[in-house]
């Protein structure tokens, strides 16, 4: 574990560091609030040992600040204080601390408490990992492995915030496979599923930036989110996907376009002045509608 020791007294910091060292953990040292926040921003910290009496900000207030800053990310905090009255301990727990030891510190007691906190911290890490996995599962489409509608909405929200902050252009491409009902009718639903997977693979291969995202919008409709891309750039990518799809020659006997699978694409851009992310999608949907009504197998913005 990396244990952050916060104390304005250097002698105590060094003493506590030695106690931590003895049981095979690594001590990180901070003399006050600023150093504490710098270390927390830069390094992985698994446990905090916090002095209470400090000149600029006391340990209770600093604990409240850390808890507020870190949101759902929990780091165990043990107070080390010269105050022995029980009300002080209660105040410490109320401020967000997890345990309270009095100074001078008993090395054996502190090492035992560190062991207990390490156990809880490990459970917390496992829980965090499980939550991350769960989030991933609830945001991915099981058939194609790309983001599902829920994941798409989260990603779009994130990208929209970035666009608002940095005013870098943002485009989306909305795809709808042409005559896909006939594809299913002709080849069966299972082959239809394979076609959707192949379609996604073709799109993914044309997305060169790690920030470009593909999501399943629903059924045989897919959305590509292109941060930092102007309309012209979005057209270039849309055309490259159409070309790759043409090269792939996915048979579709009932298609009027050379008996292969084709797609219609609607492009929308932040340059069209949508007021929100859903409005951007609405513009893409409108463009896609025009691509369909103008004959399919085309790109419209
Ligand atoms: P258009 O050219 O106007 O887009 O016609 P279309 O037939 O593609 O459009 P429509 O929206 O009427 O049909 C979409 C079809 O996509 C119908 C549905 O059965 C099929 N579909 C949706 N999701 C899946 C899926 O997960 N697997 C398979 N195999 N087919 C799907
Ligand atoms: Mg002190
Ligand atoms: Mg459709
Ligand atoms: Mg349709
Ligand atoms: Mg379709």
mmCIF file of C-alpha atoms and ligand atoms in Angstrom:
data_model
loop_
_atom_site.group_PDB
_atom_site.id
_atom_site.type_symbol
_atom_site.label_atom_id
_atom_site.label_comp_id
_atom_site.label_asym_id
_atom_site.label_seq_id
_atom_site.Cartn_x
_atom_site.Cartn_y
_atom_site.Cartn_z
ATOM 1 C CA UNK A 1 0.000 0.000 0.000
ATOM 2 C CA UNK A 2 0.986 3.608 -0.479
ATOM 3 C CA UNK A 3 0.260 5.376 2.782
ATOM 4 C CA UNK A 4 0.066 9.159 2.835
ATOM 5 C CA UNK A 5 1.274 10.629 6.141
ATOM 6 C CA UNK A 6 0.074 14.188 6.752
ATOM 7 C CA UNK A 7 1.624 16.007 9.718
ATOM 8 C CA UNK A 8 3.098 19.475 10.151
ATOM 9 C CA UNK A 9 5.749 18.015 12.478
ATOM 10 C CA UNK A 10 8.658 16.487 10.571
ATOM 11 C CA UNK A 11 9.786 14.297 13.451
ATOM 12 C CA UNK A 12 6.347 12.684 13.653
ATOM 13 C CA UNK A 13 6.209 12.244 9.867
ATOM 14 C CA UNK A 14 9.535 10.425 9.898
ATOM 15 C CA UNK A 15 8.597 8.314 12.898
ATOM 16 C CA UNK A 16 5.300 7.230 11.314
ATOM 17 C CA UNK A 17 7.095 6.584 8.007
ATOM 18 C CA UNK A 18 9.416 4.171 9.806
ATOM 19 C CA UNK A 19 6.445 2.330 11.332
ATOM 20 C CA UNK A 20 4.891 2.006 7.868
ATOM 21 C CA UNK A 21 8.188 0.883 6.363
ATOM 22 C CA UNK A 22 8.569 -1.897 8.940
ATOM 23 C CA UNK A 23 5.420 -3.634 7.691
ATOM 24 C CA UNK A 24 6.387 -3.382 4.029
ATOM 25 C CA UNK A 25 4.270 -0.426 2.892
ATOM 26 C CA UNK A 26 5.429 2.801 1.242
ATOM 27 C CA UNK A 27 5.070 6.140 3.022
ATOM 28 C CA UNK A 28 4.335 9.363 1.124
ATOM 29 C CA UNK A 29 4.821 12.502 3.210
ATOM 30 C CA UNK A 30 2.944 15.803 3.299
ATOM 31 C CA UNK A 31 3.326 18.686 5.737
ATOM 32 C CA UNK A 32 0.014 20.408 4.975
ATOM 33 C CA UNK A 33 -3.004 20.813 2.707
ATOM 34 C CA UNK A 34 -1.240 21.876 -0.465
ATOM 35 C CA UNK A 35 1.226 18.991 -0.528
ATOM 36 C CA UNK A 36 -1.612 16.612 0.328
ATOM 37 C CA UNK A 37 -3.760 17.713 -2.614
ATOM 38 C CA UNK A 38 -0.772 17.574 -4.973
ATOM 39 C CA UNK A 39 0.057 14.014 -3.963
ATOM 40 C CA UNK A 40 -3.586 12.917 -4.196
ATOM 41 C CA UNK A 41 -3.813 14.382 -7.699
ATOM 42 C CA UNK A 42 -0.646 12.656 -8.911
ATOM 43 C CA UNK A 43 -0.284 9.400 -7.030
ATOM 44 C CA UNK A 44 -2.217 6.348 -6.043
ATOM 45 C CA UNK A 45 -2.909 6.593 -2.298
ATOM 46 C CA UNK A 46 -4.401 3.602 -0.447
ATOM 47 C CA UNK A 47 -4.524 4.970 3.090
ATOM 48 C CA UNK A 48 -4.187 8.359 4.757
ATOM 49 C CA UNK A 49 -2.785 8.949 8.246
ATOM 50 C CA UNK A 50 -3.916 12.444 9.169
ATOM 51 C CA UNK A 51 -2.698 14.761 11.897
ATOM 52 C CA UNK A 52 -5.491 16.881 13.409
ATOM 53 C CA UNK A 53 -3.663 19.898 14.818
ATOM 54 C CA UNK A 54 -2.058 21.702 11.885
ATOM 55 C CA UNK A 55 -1.506 25.463 11.392
ATOM 56 C CA UNK A 56 -3.257 26.347 8.084
ATOM 57 C CA UNK A 57 -6.107 23.825 8.029
ATOM 58 C CA UNK A 58 -6.925 21.232 10.660
ATOM 59 C CA UNK A 59 -7.190 17.522 9.831
ATOM 60 C CA UNK A 60 -10.961 17.401 10.145
ATOM 61 C CA UNK A 61 -11.495 20.195 7.626
ATOM 62 C CA UNK A 62 -8.890 18.736 5.287
ATOM 63 C CA UNK A 63 -10.676 15.377 5.510
ATOM 64 C CA UNK A 64 -13.993 16.972 4.566
ATOM 65 C CA UNK A 65 -12.319 18.629 1.598
ATOM 66 C CA UNK A 66 -10.737 15.351 0.439
ATOM 67 C CA UNK A 67 -14.065 13.519 0.743
ATOM 68 C CA UNK A 68 -15.831 16.246 -1.251
ATOM 69 C CA UNK A 69 -13.116 16.348 -3.949
ATOM 70 C CA UNK A 70 -12.921 12.582 -4.420
ATOM 71 C CA UNK A 71 -16.645 11.924 -4.728
ATOM 72 C CA UNK A 72 -17.294 8.193 -4.818
ATOM 73 C CA UNK A 73 -13.596 7.256 -4.660
ATOM 74 C CA UNK A 74 -13.001 6.276 -1.041
ATOM 75 C CA UNK A 75 -9.609 6.261 0.686
ATOM 76 C CA UNK A 76 -9.489 5.143 4.326
ATOM 77 C CA UNK A 77 -8.412 7.943 6.682
ATOM 78 C CA UNK A 78 -7.046 7.403 10.200
ATOM 79 C CA UNK A 79 -6.562 10.418 12.454
ATOM 80 C CA UNK A 80 -3.492 10.683 14.641
ATOM 81 C CA UNK A 81 -4.221 13.293 17.320
ATOM 82 C CA UNK A 82 -2.825 14.471 20.634
ATOM 83 C CA UNK A 83 -6.405 15.062 21.854
ATOM 84 C CA UNK A 84 -7.612 12.179 24.004
ATOM 85 C CA UNK A 85 -11.224 13.176 24.762
ATOM 86 C CA UNK A 86 -13.904 11.025 23.172
ATOM 87 C CA UNK A 87 -15.847 13.942 21.699
ATOM 88 C CA UNK A 88 -12.814 14.640 19.537
ATOM 89 C CA UNK A 89 -12.926 11.105 18.214
ATOM 90 C CA UNK A 90 -16.650 11.482 17.445
ATOM 91 C CA UNK A 91 -15.974 14.768 15.623
ATOM 92 C CA UNK A 92 -13.276 13.044 13.557
ATOM 93 C CA UNK A 93 -15.574 10.226 12.483
ATOM 94 C CA UNK A 94 -18.299 12.766 11.663
ATOM 95 C CA UNK A 95 -15.818 14.691 9.502
ATOM 96 C CA UNK A 96 -15.380 11.559 7.365
ATOM 97 C CA UNK A 97 -12.513 9.763 9.108
ATOM 98 C CA UNK A 98 -12.554 6.001 9.570
ATOM 99 C CA UNK A 99 -10.514 5.628 12.758
ATOM 100 C CA UNK A 100 -8.808 7.717 15.420
ATOM 101 C CA UNK A 101 -5.578 7.032 17.294
ATOM 102 C CA UNK A 102 -3.960 9.174 19.963
ATOM 103 C CA UNK A 103 -0.387 10.421 19.935
ATOM 104 C CA UNK A 104 2.198 9.436 20.914
ATOM 105 C CA UNK A 105 1.458 6.597 18.494
ATOM 106 C CA UNK A 106 1.858 3.021 19.611
ATOM 107 C CA UNK A 107 3.655 1.399 16.665
ATOM 108 C CA UNK A 108 2.091 -2.051 17.179
ATOM 109 C CA UNK A 109 -1.447 -0.640 17.357
ATOM 110 C CA UNK A 110 -0.892 1.521 14.285
ATOM 111 C CA UNK A 111 0.470 -1.439 12.293
ATOM 112 C CA UNK A 112 -2.580 -3.527 13.258
ATOM 113 C CA UNK A 113 -4.933 -0.715 12.207
ATOM 114 C CA UNK A 114 -3.075 -0.399 8.891
ATOM 115 C CA UNK A 115 -3.609 -4.109 8.332
ATOM 116 C CA UNK A 116 -7.350 -3.793 8.980
ATOM 117 C CA UNK A 117 -7.680 -0.818 6.654
ATOM 118 C CA UNK A 118 -5.702 -2.646 3.941
ATOM 119 C CA UNK A 119 -8.293 -5.416 4.101
ATOM 120 C CA UNK A 120 -11.196 -3.000 3.686
ATOM 121 C CA UNK A 121 -9.339 -1.102 0.980
ATOM 122 C CA UNK A 122 -8.848 -4.313 -0.981
ATOM 123 C CA UNK A 123 -12.577 -5.005 -0.865
ATOM 124 C CA UNK A 124 -13.179 -1.475 -2.063
ATOM 125 C CA UNK A 125 -10.830 -2.013 -5.029
ATOM 126 C CA UNK A 126 -12.658 -5.244 -5.932
ATOM 127 C CA UNK A 127 -15.982 -3.426 -5.747
ATOM 128 C CA UNK A 128 -14.682 -0.613 -7.966
ATOM 129 C CA UNK A 129 -13.483 -3.152 -10.542
ATOM 130 C CA UNK A 130 -16.837 -4.972 -10.470
ATOM 131 C CA UNK A 131 -18.684 -1.691 -10.943
ATOM 132 C CA UNK A 132 -16.489 -0.788 -13.905
ATOM 133 C CA UNK A 133 -17.167 -4.193 -15.456
ATOM 134 C CA UNK A 134 -20.899 -3.858 -14.819
ATOM 135 C CA UNK A 135 -20.957 -0.444 -16.415
ATOM 136 C CA UNK A 136 -19.149 -1.845 -19.428
ATOM 137 C CA UNK A 137 -21.634 -4.703 -19.718
ATOM 138 C CA UNK A 138 -24.666 -2.444 -19.472
ATOM 139 C CA UNK A 139 -23.246 -0.088 -22.091
ATOM 140 C CA UNK A 140 -22.197 -2.579 -24.770
ATOM 141 C CA UNK A 141 -24.310 -4.199 -27.470
ATOM 142 C CA UNK A 142 -23.901 -7.972 -27.046
ATOM 143 C CA UNK A 143 -24.208 -8.742 -30.778
ATOM 144 C CA UNK A 144 -21.679 -6.319 -32.248
ATOM 145 C CA UNK A 145 -19.601 -5.387 -29.192
ATOM 146 C CA UNK A 146 -19.971 -1.665 -29.925
ATOM 147 C CA UNK A 147 -21.639 0.782 -27.500
ATOM 148 C CA UNK A 148 -25.374 0.291 -27.123
ATOM 149 C CA UNK A 149 -27.903 3.121 -26.962
ATOM 150 C CA UNK A 150 -27.233 3.769 -23.275
ATOM 151 C CA UNK A 151 -23.454 3.819 -23.802
ATOM 152 C CA UNK A 152 -23.936 6.048 -26.829
ATOM 153 C CA UNK A 153 -25.888 8.593 -24.811
ATOM 154 C CA UNK A 154 -23.191 8.700 -22.110
ATOM 155 C CA UNK A 155 -20.447 9.082 -24.710
ATOM 156 C CA UNK A 156 -22.375 11.778 -26.543
ATOM 157 C CA UNK A 157 -22.940 13.703 -23.299
ATOM 158 C CA UNK A 158 -19.209 13.551 -22.584
ATOM 159 C CA UNK A 159 -18.293 14.665 -26.091
ATOM 160 C CA UNK A 160 -20.863 17.457 -26.054
ATOM 161 C CA UNK A 161 -19.378 18.868 -22.820
ATOM 162 C CA UNK A 162 -15.930 18.764 -24.394
ATOM 163 C CA UNK A 163 -17.253 20.576 -27.473
ATOM 164 C CA UNK A 164 -18.841 23.268 -25.284
ATOM 165 C CA UNK A 165 -15.667 23.741 -23.264
ATOM 166 C CA UNK A 166 -13.189 23.764 -26.141
ATOM 167 C CA UNK A 167 -15.434 24.902 -28.993
ATOM 168 C CA UNK A 168 -13.807 22.299 -31.220
ATOM 169 C CA UNK A 169 -16.200 21.123 -33.948
ATOM 170 C CA UNK A 170 -18.110 17.883 -33.504
ATOM 171 C CA UNK A 171 -19.840 15.702 -36.120
ATOM 172 C CA UNK A 172 -21.991 12.601 -36.078
ATOM 173 C CA UNK A 173 -22.759 10.098 -38.831
ATOM 174 C CA UNK A 174 -26.037 8.201 -38.644
ATOM 175 C CA UNK A 175 -26.140 4.981 -40.697
ATOM 176 C CA UNK A 176 -29.144 2.944 -41.751
ATOM 177 C CA UNK A 177 -28.546 -0.165 -43.849
ATOM 178 C CA UNK A 178 -30.607 -0.138 -47.048
ATOM 179 C CA UNK A 179 -33.365 -2.729 -47.549
ATOM 180 C CA UNK A 180 -32.287 -4.678 -44.502
ATOM 181 C CA UNK A 181 -35.746 -6.137 -43.963
ATOM 182 C CA UNK A 182 -35.391 -7.801 -47.363
ATOM 183 C CA UNK A 183 -31.932 -9.015 -46.361
ATOM 184 C CA UNK A 184 -33.408 -10.820 -43.363
ATOM 185 C CA UNK A 185 -36.328 -12.131 -45.404
ATOM 186 C CA UNK A 186 -33.936 -13.527 -47.985
ATOM 187 C CA UNK A 187 -31.004 -14.828 -45.893
ATOM 188 C CA UNK A 188 -32.586 -15.350 -42.471
ATOM 189 C CA UNK A 189 -32.205 -13.482 -39.229
ATOM 190 C CA UNK A 190 -28.994 -15.259 -38.219
ATOM 191 C CA UNK A 191 -27.231 -14.260 -41.431
ATOM 192 C CA UNK A 192 -28.668 -10.783 -40.796
ATOM 193 C CA UNK A 193 -26.873 -10.733 -37.449
ATOM 194 C CA UNK A 194 -23.603 -11.700 -39.165
ATOM 195 C CA UNK A 195 -24.131 -8.893 -41.642
ATOM 196 C CA UNK A 196 -24.547 -6.373 -38.807
ATOM 197 C CA UNK A 197 -21.279 -7.560 -37.248
ATOM 198 C CA UNK A 198 -19.443 -7.315 -40.578
ATOM 199 C CA UNK A 199 -20.924 -3.851 -41.103
ATOM 200 C CA UNK A 200 -19.548 -2.709 -37.731
ATOM 201 C CA UNK A 201 -16.113 -4.161 -38.459
ATOM 202 C CA UNK A 202 -15.966 -2.242 -41.736
ATOM 203 C CA UNK A 203 -16.877 1.025 -40.011
ATOM 204 C CA UNK A 204 -14.408 0.465 -37.160
ATOM 205 C CA UNK A 205 -11.572 -0.068 -39.631
ATOM 206 C CA UNK A 206 -12.161 3.378 -41.094
ATOM 207 C CA UNK A 207 -12.146 5.174 -37.724
ATOM 208 C CA UNK A 208 -8.548 6.206 -37.216
ATOM 209 C CA UNK A 209 -8.662 8.331 -34.065
ATOM 210 C CA UNK A 210 -9.026 6.731 -30.637
ATOM 211 C CA UNK A 211 -11.686 9.328 -29.775
ATOM 212 C CA UNK A 212 -13.937 8.341 -32.724
ATOM 213 C CA UNK A 213 -16.761 6.173 -31.398
ATOM 214 C CA UNK A 214 -19.169 3.705 -33.001
ATOM 215 C CA UNK A 215 -22.474 2.878 -31.318
ATOM 216 C CA UNK A 216 -25.544 0.851 -32.199
ATOM 217 C CA UNK A 217 -28.344 3.375 -32.406
ATOM 218 C CA UNK A 218 -30.935 0.606 -32.685
ATOM 219 C CA UNK A 219 -31.750 -2.276 -35.072
ATOM 220 C CA UNK A 220 -29.710 -1.784 -38.254
ATOM 221 C CA UNK A 221 -28.913 1.829 -37.437
ATOM 222 C CA UNK A 222 -25.509 2.921 -36.164
ATOM 223 C CA UNK A 223 -24.018 6.192 -34.996
ATOM 224 C CA UNK A 224 -20.434 7.388 -35.309
ATOM 225 C CA UNK A 225 -19.321 10.244 -33.059
ATOM 226 C CA UNK A 226 -16.427 12.291 -34.446
ATOM 227 C CA UNK A 227 -15.007 14.777 -31.947
ATOM 228 C CA UNK A 228 -12.787 17.539 -33.316
ATOM 229 C CA UNK A 229 -14.085 17.050 -36.858
ATOM 230 C CA UNK A 230 -15.614 19.536 -39.301
ATOM 231 C CA UNK A 231 -18.336 18.644 -41.812
ATOM 232 C CA UNK A 232 -15.781 18.180 -44.626
ATOM 233 C CA UNK A 233 -13.823 15.752 -42.461
ATOM 234 C CA UNK A 234 -17.000 13.864 -41.625
ATOM 235 C CA UNK A 235 -17.741 13.538 -45.366
ATOM 236 C CA UNK A 236 -14.256 12.119 -45.952
ATOM 237 C CA UNK A 237 -14.826 9.437 -43.302
ATOM 238 C CA UNK A 238 -18.365 8.686 -44.521
ATOM 239 C CA UNK A 239 -17.050 8.247 -48.079
ATOM 240 C CA UNK A 240 -14.216 6.001 -46.915
ATOM 241 C CA UNK A 241 -16.760 3.786 -45.117
ATOM 242 C CA UNK A 242 -18.977 3.624 -48.205
ATOM 243 C CA UNK A 243 -15.926 2.659 -50.276
ATOM 244 C CA UNK A 244 -14.841 -0.024 -47.788
ATOM 245 C CA UNK A 245 -18.390 -1.400 -47.739
ATOM 246 C CA UNK A 246 -18.377 -1.530 -51.538
ATOM 247 C CA UNK A 247 -15.056 -3.375 -51.531
ATOM 248 C CA UNK A 248 -16.361 -5.878 -48.962
ATOM 249 C CA UNK A 249 -19.102 -6.940 -51.434
ATOM 250 C CA UNK A 250 -21.548 -8.263 -48.819
ATOM 251 C CA UNK A 251 -24.115 -10.068 -50.998
ATOM 252 C CA UNK A 252 -27.671 -8.764 -50.951
ATOM 253 C CA UNK A 253 -29.511 -10.333 -53.889
ATOM 254 C CA UNK A 254 -32.565 -8.063 -53.447
ATOM 255 C CA UNK A 255 -30.587 -4.832 -53.448
ATOM 256 C CA UNK A 256 -30.946 -2.673 -56.570
ATOM 257 C CA UNK A 257 -27.387 -1.425 -56.026
ATOM 258 C CA UNK A 258 -25.229 -4.135 -57.607
ATOM 259 C CA UNK A 259 -26.685 -6.847 -55.366
ATOM 260 C CA UNK A 260 -24.527 -5.855 -52.407
ATOM 261 C CA UNK A 261 -25.268 -4.333 -49.004
ATOM 262 C CA UNK A 262 -25.322 -0.521 -49.048
ATOM 263 C CA UNK A 263 -26.044 2.138 -46.476
ATOM 264 C CA UNK A 264 -27.608 5.569 -46.274
ATOM 265 C CA UNK A 265 -25.798 8.118 -44.109
ATOM 266 C CA UNK A 266 -26.983 11.324 -42.461
ATOM 267 C CA UNK A 267 -24.321 13.771 -41.314
ATOM 268 C CA UNK A 268 -24.837 16.475 -38.690
ATOM 269 C CA UNK A 269 -22.306 18.954 -37.397
ATOM 270 C CA UNK A 270 -21.974 21.313 -34.470
ATOM 271 C CA UNK A 271 -21.414 23.912 -37.203
ATOM 272 C CA UNK A 272 -25.171 23.616 -37.964
ATOM 273 C CA UNK A 273 -25.736 25.234 -34.501
ATOM 274 C CA UNK A 274 -27.696 22.559 -32.659
ATOM 275 C CA UNK A 275 -28.468 23.668 -29.082
ATOM 276 C CA UNK A 276 -27.939 20.255 -27.501
ATOM 277 C CA UNK A 277 -26.641 16.768 -28.216
ATOM 278 C CA UNK A 278 -30.154 15.371 -28.827
ATOM 279 C CA UNK A 279 -30.697 18.212 -31.313
ATOM 280 C CA UNK A 280 -27.498 17.197 -33.121
ATOM 281 C CA UNK A 281 -28.878 13.658 -33.417
ATOM 282 C CA UNK A 282 -32.191 15.022 -34.664
ATOM 283 C CA UNK A 283 -30.345 16.865 -37.454
ATOM 284 C CA UNK A 284 -28.509 13.658 -38.401
ATOM 285 C CA UNK A 285 -31.827 11.805 -38.432
ATOM 286 C CA UNK A 286 -33.324 14.440 -40.741
ATOM 287 C CA UNK A 287 -30.333 14.168 -43.090
ATOM 288 C CA UNK A 288 -30.673 10.382 -43.048
ATOM 289 C CA UNK A 289 -34.370 10.689 -43.872
ATOM 290 C CA UNK A 290 -33.442 12.773 -46.934
ATOM 291 C CA UNK A 291 -30.792 10.223 -47.953
ATOM 292 C CA UNK A 292 -33.513 7.548 -47.862
ATOM 293 C CA UNK A 293 -36.180 9.574 -49.658
ATOM 294 C CA UNK A 294 -33.736 10.706 -52.344
ATOM 295 C CA UNK A 295 -33.125 7.054 -53.267
ATOM 296 C CA UNK A 296 -30.821 5.471 -50.581
ATOM 297 C CA UNK A 297 -27.144 4.483 -50.931
ATOM 298 C CA UNK A 298 -25.977 8.072 -50.404
ATOM 299 C CA UNK A 299 -24.557 10.557 -47.937
ATOM 300 C CA UNK A 300 -26.554 13.669 -46.997
ATOM 301 C CA UNK A 301 -25.710 16.481 -44.580
HETATM 302 P P1 LIG B 1 -34.690 1.085 -45.565
HETATM 303 O O1 LIG B 1 -33.922 0.919 -46.834
HETATM 304 O O2 LIG B 1 -35.752 2.098 -45.685
HETATM 305 O O3 LIG B 1 -33.816 1.358 -44.414
HETATM 306 O O4 LIG B 1 -35.417 -0.290 -45.324
HETATM 307 P P2 LIG B 1 -35.111 -1.373 -44.232
HETATM 308 O O5 LIG B 1 -35.764 -2.630 -44.664
HETATM 309 O O6 LIG B 1 -33.670 -1.450 -43.945
HETATM 310 O O7 LIG B 1 -35.743 -0.666 -42.973
HETATM 311 P P3 LIG B 1 -36.650 -1.148 -41.804
HETATM 312 O O8 LIG B 1 -36.402 -0.148 -40.700
HETATM 313 O O9 LIG B 1 -38.053 -1.287 -42.277
HETATM 314 O O10 LIG B 1 -36.112 -2.553 -41.369
HETATM 315 C C1 LIG B 1 -35.039 -2.723 -40.534
HETATM 316 C C2 LIG B 1 -34.862 -4.205 -40.365
HETATM 317 O O11 LIG B 1 -33.743 -4.469 -39.526
HETATM 318 C C3 LIG B 1 -36.037 -4.870 -39.740
HETATM 319 C C4 LIG B 1 -35.469 -5.686 -38.621
HETATM 320 O O12 LIG B 1 -35.942 -7.000 -38.612
HETATM 321 C C5 LIG B 1 -33.993 -5.693 -38.884
HETATM 322 N N1 LIG B 1 -33.233 -5.789 -37.673
HETATM 323 C C6 LIG B 1 -33.203 -4.929 -36.629
HETATM 324 N N2 LIG B 1 -32.378 -5.386 -35.652
HETATM 325 C C7 LIG B 1 -31.880 -6.568 -36.097
HETATM 326 C C8 LIG B 1 -30.985 -7.534 -35.538
HETATM 327 O O13 LIG B 1 -30.462 -7.404 -34.433
HETATM 328 N N3 LIG B 1 -30.681 -8.610 -36.295
HETATM 329 C C9 LIG B 1 -31.231 -8.801 -37.515
HETATM 330 N N4 LIG B 1 -30.897 -9.874 -38.209
HETATM 331 N N5 LIG B 1 -32.080 -7.915 -38.052
HETATM 332 C C10 LIG B 1 -32.399 -6.814 -37.361
HETATM 333 MG MG1 LIG B 2 0.286 18.876 14.219
HETATM 334 MG MG1 LIG B 3 -33.926 1.430 -39.953
HETATM 335 MG MG1 LIG B 4 -36.469 2.181 -41.874
HETATM 336 MG MG1 LIG B 5 -32.710 0.238 -43.138
#
